Coordinates of N, CA and C and ligand atoms in Angstrom, one line a residue:
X1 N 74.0 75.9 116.1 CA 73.3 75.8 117.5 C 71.9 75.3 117.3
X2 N 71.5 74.4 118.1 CA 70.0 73.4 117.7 C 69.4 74.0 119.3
X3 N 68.4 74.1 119.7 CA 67.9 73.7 121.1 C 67.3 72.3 121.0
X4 N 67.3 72.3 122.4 CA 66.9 71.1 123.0 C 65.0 70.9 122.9
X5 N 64.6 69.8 122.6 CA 63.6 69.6 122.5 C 62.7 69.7 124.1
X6 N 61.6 70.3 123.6 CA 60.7 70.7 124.7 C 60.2 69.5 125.8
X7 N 60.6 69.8 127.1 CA 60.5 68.7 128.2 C 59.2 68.0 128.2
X8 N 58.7 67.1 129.0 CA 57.3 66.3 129.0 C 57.1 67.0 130.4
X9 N 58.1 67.4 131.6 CA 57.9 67.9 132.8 C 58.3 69.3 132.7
X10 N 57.7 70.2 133.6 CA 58.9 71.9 133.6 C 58.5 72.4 132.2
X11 N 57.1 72.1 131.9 CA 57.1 72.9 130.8 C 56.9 74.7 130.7
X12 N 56.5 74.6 131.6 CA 56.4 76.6 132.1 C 57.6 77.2 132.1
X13 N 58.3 76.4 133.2 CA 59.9 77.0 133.4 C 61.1 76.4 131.9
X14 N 60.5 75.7 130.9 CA 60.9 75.8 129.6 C 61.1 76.5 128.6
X15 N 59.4 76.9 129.0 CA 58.9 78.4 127.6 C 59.6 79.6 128.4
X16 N 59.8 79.3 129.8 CA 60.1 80.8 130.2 C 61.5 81.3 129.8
X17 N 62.2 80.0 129.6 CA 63.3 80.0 129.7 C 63.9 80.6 128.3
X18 N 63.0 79.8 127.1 CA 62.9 80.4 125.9 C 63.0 81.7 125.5
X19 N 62.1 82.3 126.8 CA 61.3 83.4 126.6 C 62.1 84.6 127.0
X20 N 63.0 84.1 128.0 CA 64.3 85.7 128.2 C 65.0 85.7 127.9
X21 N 65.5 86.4 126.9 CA 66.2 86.8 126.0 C 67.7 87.5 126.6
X22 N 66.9 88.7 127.5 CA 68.0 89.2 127.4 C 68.8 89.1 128.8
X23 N 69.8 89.8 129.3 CA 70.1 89.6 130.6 C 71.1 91.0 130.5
X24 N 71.1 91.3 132.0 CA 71.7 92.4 132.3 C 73.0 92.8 132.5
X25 N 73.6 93.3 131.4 CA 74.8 93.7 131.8 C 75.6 94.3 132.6
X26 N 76.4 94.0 133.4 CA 77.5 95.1 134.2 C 77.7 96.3 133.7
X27 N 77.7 97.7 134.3 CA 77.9 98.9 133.8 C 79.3 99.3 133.5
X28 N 79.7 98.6 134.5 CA 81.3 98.7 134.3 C 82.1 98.1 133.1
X29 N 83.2 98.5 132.9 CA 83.9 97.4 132.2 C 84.4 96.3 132.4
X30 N 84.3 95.6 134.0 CA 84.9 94.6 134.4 C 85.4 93.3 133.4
X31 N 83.8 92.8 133.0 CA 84.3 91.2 132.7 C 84.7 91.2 131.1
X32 N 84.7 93.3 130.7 CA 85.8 93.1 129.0 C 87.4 92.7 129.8
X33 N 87.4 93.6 130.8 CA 89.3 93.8 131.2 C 89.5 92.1 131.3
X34 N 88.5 91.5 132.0 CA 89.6 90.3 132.6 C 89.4 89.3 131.0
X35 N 88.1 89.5 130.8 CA 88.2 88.7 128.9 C 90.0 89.1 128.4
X36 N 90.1 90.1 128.4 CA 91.0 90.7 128.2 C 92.8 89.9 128.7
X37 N 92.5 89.8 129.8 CA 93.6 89.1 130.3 C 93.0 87.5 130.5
X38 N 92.4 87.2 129.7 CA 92.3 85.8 129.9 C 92.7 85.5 127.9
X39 N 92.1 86.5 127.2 CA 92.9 86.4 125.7 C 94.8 86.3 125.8
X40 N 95.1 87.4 126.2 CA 97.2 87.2 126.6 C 96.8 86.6 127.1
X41 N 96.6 85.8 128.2 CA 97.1 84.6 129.2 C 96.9 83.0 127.6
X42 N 96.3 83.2 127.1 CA 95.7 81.8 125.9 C 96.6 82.1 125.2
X43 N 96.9 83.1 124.7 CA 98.2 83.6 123.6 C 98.7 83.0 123.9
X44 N 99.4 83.5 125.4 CA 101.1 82.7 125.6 C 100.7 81.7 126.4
X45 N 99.7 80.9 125.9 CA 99.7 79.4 126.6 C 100.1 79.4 128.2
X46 N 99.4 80.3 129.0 CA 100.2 80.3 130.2 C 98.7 79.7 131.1
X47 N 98.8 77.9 131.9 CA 97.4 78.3 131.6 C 97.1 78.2 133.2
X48 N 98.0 78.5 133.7 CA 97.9 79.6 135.0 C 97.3 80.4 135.2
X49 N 98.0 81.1 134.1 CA 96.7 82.4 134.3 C 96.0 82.9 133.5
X50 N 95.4 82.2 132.5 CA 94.0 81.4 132.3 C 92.9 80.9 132.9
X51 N 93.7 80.1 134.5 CA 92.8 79.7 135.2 C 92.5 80.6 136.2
X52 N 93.6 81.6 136.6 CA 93.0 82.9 137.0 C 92.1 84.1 136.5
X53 N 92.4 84.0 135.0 CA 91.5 84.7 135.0 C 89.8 84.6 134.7
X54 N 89.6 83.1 134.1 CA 88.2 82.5 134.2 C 87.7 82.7 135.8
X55 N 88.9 82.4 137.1 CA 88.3 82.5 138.4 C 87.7 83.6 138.2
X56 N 88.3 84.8 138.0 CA 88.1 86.4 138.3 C 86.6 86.7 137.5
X57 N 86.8 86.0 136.7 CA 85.5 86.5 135.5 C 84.5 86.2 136.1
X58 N 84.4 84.8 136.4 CA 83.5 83.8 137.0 C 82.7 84.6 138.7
X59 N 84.0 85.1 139.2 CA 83.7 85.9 140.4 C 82.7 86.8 140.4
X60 N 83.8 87.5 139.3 CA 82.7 88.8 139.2 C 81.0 88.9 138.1
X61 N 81.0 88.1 137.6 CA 79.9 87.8 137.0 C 78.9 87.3 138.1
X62 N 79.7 86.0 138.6 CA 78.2 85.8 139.8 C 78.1 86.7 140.7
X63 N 79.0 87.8 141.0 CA 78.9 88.9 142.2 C 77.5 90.0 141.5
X64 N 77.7 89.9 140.3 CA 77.0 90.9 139.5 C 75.7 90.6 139.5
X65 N 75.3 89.4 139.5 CA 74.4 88.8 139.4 C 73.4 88.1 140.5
X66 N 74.5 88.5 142.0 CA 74.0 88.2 142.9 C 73.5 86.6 142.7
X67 N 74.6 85.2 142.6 CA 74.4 84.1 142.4 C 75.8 83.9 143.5
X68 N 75.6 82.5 143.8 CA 77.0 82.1 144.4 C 78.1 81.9 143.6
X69 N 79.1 82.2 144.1 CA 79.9 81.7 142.6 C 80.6 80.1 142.2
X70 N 80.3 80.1 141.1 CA 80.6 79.0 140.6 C 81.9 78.4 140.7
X71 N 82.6 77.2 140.5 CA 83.4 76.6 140.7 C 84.3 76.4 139.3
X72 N 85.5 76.7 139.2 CA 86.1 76.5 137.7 C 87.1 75.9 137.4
X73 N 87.6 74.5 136.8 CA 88.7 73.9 136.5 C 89.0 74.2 135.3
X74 N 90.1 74.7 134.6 CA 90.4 74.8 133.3 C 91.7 73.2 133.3
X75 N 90.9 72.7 132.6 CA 92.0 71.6 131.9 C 92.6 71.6 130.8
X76 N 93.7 71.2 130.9 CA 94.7 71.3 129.9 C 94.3 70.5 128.2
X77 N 93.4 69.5 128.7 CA 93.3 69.0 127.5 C 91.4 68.6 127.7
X78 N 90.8 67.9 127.1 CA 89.1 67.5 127.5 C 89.2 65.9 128.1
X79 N 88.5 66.2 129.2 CA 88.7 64.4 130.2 C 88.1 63.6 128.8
X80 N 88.0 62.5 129.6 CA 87.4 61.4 128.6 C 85.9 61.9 128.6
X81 N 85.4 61.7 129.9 CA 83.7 61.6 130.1 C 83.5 63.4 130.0
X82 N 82.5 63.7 129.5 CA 81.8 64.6 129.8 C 80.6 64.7 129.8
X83 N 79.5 66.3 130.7 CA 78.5 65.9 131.0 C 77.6 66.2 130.4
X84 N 77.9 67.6 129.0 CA 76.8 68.0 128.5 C 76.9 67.0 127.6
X85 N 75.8 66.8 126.9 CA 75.4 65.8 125.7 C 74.9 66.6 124.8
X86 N 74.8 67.9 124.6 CA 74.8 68.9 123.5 C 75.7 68.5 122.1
X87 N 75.3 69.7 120.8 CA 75.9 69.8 120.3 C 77.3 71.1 120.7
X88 N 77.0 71.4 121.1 CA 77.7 73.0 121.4 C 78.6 72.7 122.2
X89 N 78.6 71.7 123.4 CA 79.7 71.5 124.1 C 81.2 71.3 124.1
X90 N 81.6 71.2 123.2 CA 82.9 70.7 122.7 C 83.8 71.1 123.8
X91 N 83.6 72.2 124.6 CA 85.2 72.0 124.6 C 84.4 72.8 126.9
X92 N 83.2 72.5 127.0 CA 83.6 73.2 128.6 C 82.1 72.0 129.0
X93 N 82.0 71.6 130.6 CA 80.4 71.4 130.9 C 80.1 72.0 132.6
X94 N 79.1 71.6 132.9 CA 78.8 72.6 134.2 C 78.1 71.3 134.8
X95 N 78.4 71.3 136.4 CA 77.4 70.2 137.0 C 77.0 71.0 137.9
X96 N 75.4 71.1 138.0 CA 74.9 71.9 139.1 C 74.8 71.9 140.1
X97 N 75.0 70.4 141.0 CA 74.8 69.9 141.9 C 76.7 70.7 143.1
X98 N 77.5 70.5 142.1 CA 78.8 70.8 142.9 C 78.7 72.2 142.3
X99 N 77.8 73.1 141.8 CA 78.3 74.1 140.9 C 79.9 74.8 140.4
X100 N 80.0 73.4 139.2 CA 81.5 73.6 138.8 C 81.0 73.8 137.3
X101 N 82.2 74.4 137.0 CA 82.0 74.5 135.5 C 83.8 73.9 135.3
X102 N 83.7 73.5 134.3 CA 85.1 72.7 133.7 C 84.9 73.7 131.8
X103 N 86.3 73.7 132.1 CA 87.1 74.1 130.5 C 88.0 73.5 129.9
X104 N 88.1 72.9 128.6 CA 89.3 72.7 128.6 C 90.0 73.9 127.1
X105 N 91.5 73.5 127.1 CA 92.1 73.8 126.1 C 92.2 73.5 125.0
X106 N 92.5 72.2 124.7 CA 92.8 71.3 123.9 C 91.3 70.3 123.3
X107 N 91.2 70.3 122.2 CA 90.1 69.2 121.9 C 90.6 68.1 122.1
X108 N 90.0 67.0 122.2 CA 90.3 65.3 122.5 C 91.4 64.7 121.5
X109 N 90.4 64.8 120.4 CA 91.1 64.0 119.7 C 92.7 64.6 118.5
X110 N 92.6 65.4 118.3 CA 93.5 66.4 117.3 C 94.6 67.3 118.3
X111 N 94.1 67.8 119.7 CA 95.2 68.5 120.3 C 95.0 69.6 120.1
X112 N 93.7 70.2 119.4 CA 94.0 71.8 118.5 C 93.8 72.4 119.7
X113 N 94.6 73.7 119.6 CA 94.0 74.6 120.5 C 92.9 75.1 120.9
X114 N 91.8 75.4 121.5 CA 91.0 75.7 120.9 C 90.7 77.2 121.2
X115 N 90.3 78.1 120.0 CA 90.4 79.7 120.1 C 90.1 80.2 121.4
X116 N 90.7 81.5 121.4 CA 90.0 83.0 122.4 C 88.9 82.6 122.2
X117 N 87.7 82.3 121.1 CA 86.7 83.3 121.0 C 85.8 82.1 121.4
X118 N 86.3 80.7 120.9 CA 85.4 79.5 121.3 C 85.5 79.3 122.5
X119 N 86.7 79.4 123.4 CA 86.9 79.4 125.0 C 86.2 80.2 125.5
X120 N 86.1 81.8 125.5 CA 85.0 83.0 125.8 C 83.9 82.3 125.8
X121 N 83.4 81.8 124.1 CA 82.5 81.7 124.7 C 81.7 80.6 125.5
X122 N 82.3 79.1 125.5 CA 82.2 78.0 126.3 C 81.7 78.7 127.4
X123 N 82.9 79.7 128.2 CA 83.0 79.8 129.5 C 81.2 80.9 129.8
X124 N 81.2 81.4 129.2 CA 79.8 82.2 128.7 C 78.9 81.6 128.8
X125 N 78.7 80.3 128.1 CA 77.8 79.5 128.0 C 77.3 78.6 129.2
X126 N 78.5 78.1 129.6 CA 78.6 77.3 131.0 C 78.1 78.2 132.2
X127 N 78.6 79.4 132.1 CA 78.2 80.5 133.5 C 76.4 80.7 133.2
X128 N 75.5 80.4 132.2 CA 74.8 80.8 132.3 C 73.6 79.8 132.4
X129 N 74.8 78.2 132.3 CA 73.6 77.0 133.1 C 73.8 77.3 134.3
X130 N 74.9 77.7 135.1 CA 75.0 78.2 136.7 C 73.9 79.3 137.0
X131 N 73.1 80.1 135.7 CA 72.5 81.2 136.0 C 71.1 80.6 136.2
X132 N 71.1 79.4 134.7 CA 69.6 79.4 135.1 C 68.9 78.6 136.3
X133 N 70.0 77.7 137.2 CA 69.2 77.2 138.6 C 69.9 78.6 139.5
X134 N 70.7 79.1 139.8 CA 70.8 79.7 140.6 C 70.6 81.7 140.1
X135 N 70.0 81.7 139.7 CA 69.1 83.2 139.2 C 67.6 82.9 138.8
X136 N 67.4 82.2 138.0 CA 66.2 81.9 137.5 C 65.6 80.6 138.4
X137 N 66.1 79.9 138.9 CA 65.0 78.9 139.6 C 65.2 77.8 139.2
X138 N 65.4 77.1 137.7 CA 64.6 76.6 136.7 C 65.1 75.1 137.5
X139 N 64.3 74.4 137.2 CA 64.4 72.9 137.7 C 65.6 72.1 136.6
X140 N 66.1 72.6 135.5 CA 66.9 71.9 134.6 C 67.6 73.3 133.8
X141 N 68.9 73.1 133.6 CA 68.8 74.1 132.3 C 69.3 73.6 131.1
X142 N 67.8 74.4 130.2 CA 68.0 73.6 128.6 C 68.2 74.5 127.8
X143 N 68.6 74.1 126.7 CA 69.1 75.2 125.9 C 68.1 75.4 124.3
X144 N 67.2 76.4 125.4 CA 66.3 77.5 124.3 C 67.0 78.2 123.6
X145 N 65.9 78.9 123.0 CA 66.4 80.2 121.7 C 66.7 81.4 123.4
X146 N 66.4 81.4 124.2 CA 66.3 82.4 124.8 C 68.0 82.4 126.1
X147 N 68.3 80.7 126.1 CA 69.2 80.8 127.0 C 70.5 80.9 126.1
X148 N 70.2 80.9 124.4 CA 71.8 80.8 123.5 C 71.6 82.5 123.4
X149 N 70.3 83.2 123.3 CA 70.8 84.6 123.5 C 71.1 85.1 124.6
X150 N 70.9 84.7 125.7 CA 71.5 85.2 127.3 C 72.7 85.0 126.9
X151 N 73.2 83.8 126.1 CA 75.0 83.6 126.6 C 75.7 84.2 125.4
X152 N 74.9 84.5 124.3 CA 75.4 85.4 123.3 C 75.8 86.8 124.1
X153 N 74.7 87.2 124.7 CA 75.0 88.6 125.3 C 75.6 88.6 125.6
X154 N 76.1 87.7 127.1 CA 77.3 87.9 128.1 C 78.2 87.8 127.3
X155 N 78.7 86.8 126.2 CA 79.8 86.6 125.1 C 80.2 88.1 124.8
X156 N 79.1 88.5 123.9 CA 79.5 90.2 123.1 C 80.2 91.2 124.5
X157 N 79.2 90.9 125.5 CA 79.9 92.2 126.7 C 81.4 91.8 127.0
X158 N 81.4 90.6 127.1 CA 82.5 90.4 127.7 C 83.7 90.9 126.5
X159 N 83.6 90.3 125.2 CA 84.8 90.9 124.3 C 84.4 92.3 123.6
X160 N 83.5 92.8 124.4 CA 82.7 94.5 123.8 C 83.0 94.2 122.6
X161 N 82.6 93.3 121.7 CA 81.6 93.7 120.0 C 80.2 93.4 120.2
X162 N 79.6 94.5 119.4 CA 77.9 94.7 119.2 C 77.5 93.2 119.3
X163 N 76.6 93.1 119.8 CA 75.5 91.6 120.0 C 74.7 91.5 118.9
X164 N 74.5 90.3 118.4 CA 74.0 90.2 116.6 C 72.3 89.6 117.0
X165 N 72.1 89.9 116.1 CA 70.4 89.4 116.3 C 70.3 88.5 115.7
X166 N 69.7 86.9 116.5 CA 69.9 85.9 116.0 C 68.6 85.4 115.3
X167 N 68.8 84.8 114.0 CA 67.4 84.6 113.4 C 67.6 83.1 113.8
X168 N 66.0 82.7 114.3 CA 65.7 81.0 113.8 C 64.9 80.5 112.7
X169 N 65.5 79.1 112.7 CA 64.6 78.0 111.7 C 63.6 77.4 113.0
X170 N 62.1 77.2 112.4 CA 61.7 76.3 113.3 C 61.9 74.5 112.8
X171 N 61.9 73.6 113.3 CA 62.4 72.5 113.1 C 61.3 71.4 113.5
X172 N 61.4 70.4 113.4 CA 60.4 69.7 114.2 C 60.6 69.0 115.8
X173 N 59.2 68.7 116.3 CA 59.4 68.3 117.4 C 59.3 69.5 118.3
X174 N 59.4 70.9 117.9 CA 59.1 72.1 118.8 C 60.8 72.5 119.0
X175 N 62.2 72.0 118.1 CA 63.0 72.2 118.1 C 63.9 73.7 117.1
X176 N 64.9 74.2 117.7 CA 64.8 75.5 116.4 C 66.6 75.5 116.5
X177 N 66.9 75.8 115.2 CA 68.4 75.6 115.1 C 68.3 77.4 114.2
X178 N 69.8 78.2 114.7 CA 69.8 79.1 113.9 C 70.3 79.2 112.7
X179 N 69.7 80.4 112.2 CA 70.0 80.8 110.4 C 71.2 81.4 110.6
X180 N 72.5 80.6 110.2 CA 74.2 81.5 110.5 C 73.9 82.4 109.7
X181 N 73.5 82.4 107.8 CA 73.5 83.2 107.1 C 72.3 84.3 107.2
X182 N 71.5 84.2 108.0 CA 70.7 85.5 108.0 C 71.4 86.3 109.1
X183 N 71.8 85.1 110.3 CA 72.4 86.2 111.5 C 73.7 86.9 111.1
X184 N 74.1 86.2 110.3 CA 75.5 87.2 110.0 C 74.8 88.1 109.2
X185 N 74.3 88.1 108.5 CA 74.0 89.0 107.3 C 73.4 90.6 108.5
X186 N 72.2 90.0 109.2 CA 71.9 91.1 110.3 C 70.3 91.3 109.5
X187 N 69.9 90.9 108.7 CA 68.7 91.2 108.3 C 67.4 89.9 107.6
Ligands
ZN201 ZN1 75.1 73.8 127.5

């Protein structure tokens, strides 16, 4: 994971963006059950209900959150065009303007499936560019050290394992990519 280099406009709502880390989780257990039923629905390739249960997740996260809810096509395979231009995106993107978020199953070129845990967290990831204009304000959402831990968190809650503490490299240009082997390690 790399962040995105620091804007020339929106530099307040940048650092701020950086700068929250964490975000609030549901008390309940809701968005483990339906993670839950959106893992068996990917098992058995059923991607029906798959696409119901990203709706349900999707629902109840923006209900929790007090945002509108977002919009969600799960595709069978990845269109040609897509909108994020990240590294990270492979396999979901979000347009803010129609607030949709898109998934797919399938990578482009190979067909592979792509996991429970990379799908989780896509959908994770994507729900929480929906967060940062419609929770937070932000005139763009870029991907800080602070918005890959917001979507870390929601990831861990949603499949309840412990949330890891993520170490960074700083990089140039005001850019920071993480240390996998310090974050796995945990120290
Ligand atoms: Zn993104």
């Amino acid at each position: 994971m790399l962040t995105d280099s620091p804007p020339r406009k929106n530099r307040a709502e940048f650092l701020e963006s950086d700068r929250v880390k964490g975000l609030d989780m549901p008390g309940n257990g809701a968005l483990t059950e339906i993670a839950h039923c959106l893992e068996s629905a990917m098992k058995a390739d059923m991607i029906r209900d798959v696409r119901s249960a990203c709706t349900a997740f999707l629902a109840s996260a923006s209900n929790f959150y007090a945002v509108p809810t977002c919009g969600v096509r799960v595709l069978a395979a990845r269109p040609l065009r897509t909108r994020e231009h990240g590294t990270f995106e492979l396999f979901g993107d979000y347009t803010p303007d129609s607030m949709l978020i898109r998934v797919w199953m399938r990578t482009a070129v190979r067909k592979e499936v792509t996991s429970f845990g990379t799908f989780a967290s896509t959908l994770c990831h994507e729900f929480c560019h929906h967060l940062d204009f419609q929770k937070f304000g932000f005139p763009d959402s870029w991907h800080t050290r602070g918005f890959y831990e917001r979507a870390a968190a929601l990831y861990h809650h949603a499949r309840g394992t412990p949330p890891k503490k993520l170490f960074w490299v700083p990089l140039r240009g005001g850019r920071w990519r993480i240390d996998w082997q310090r974050t796995n390690r945990g120290v």
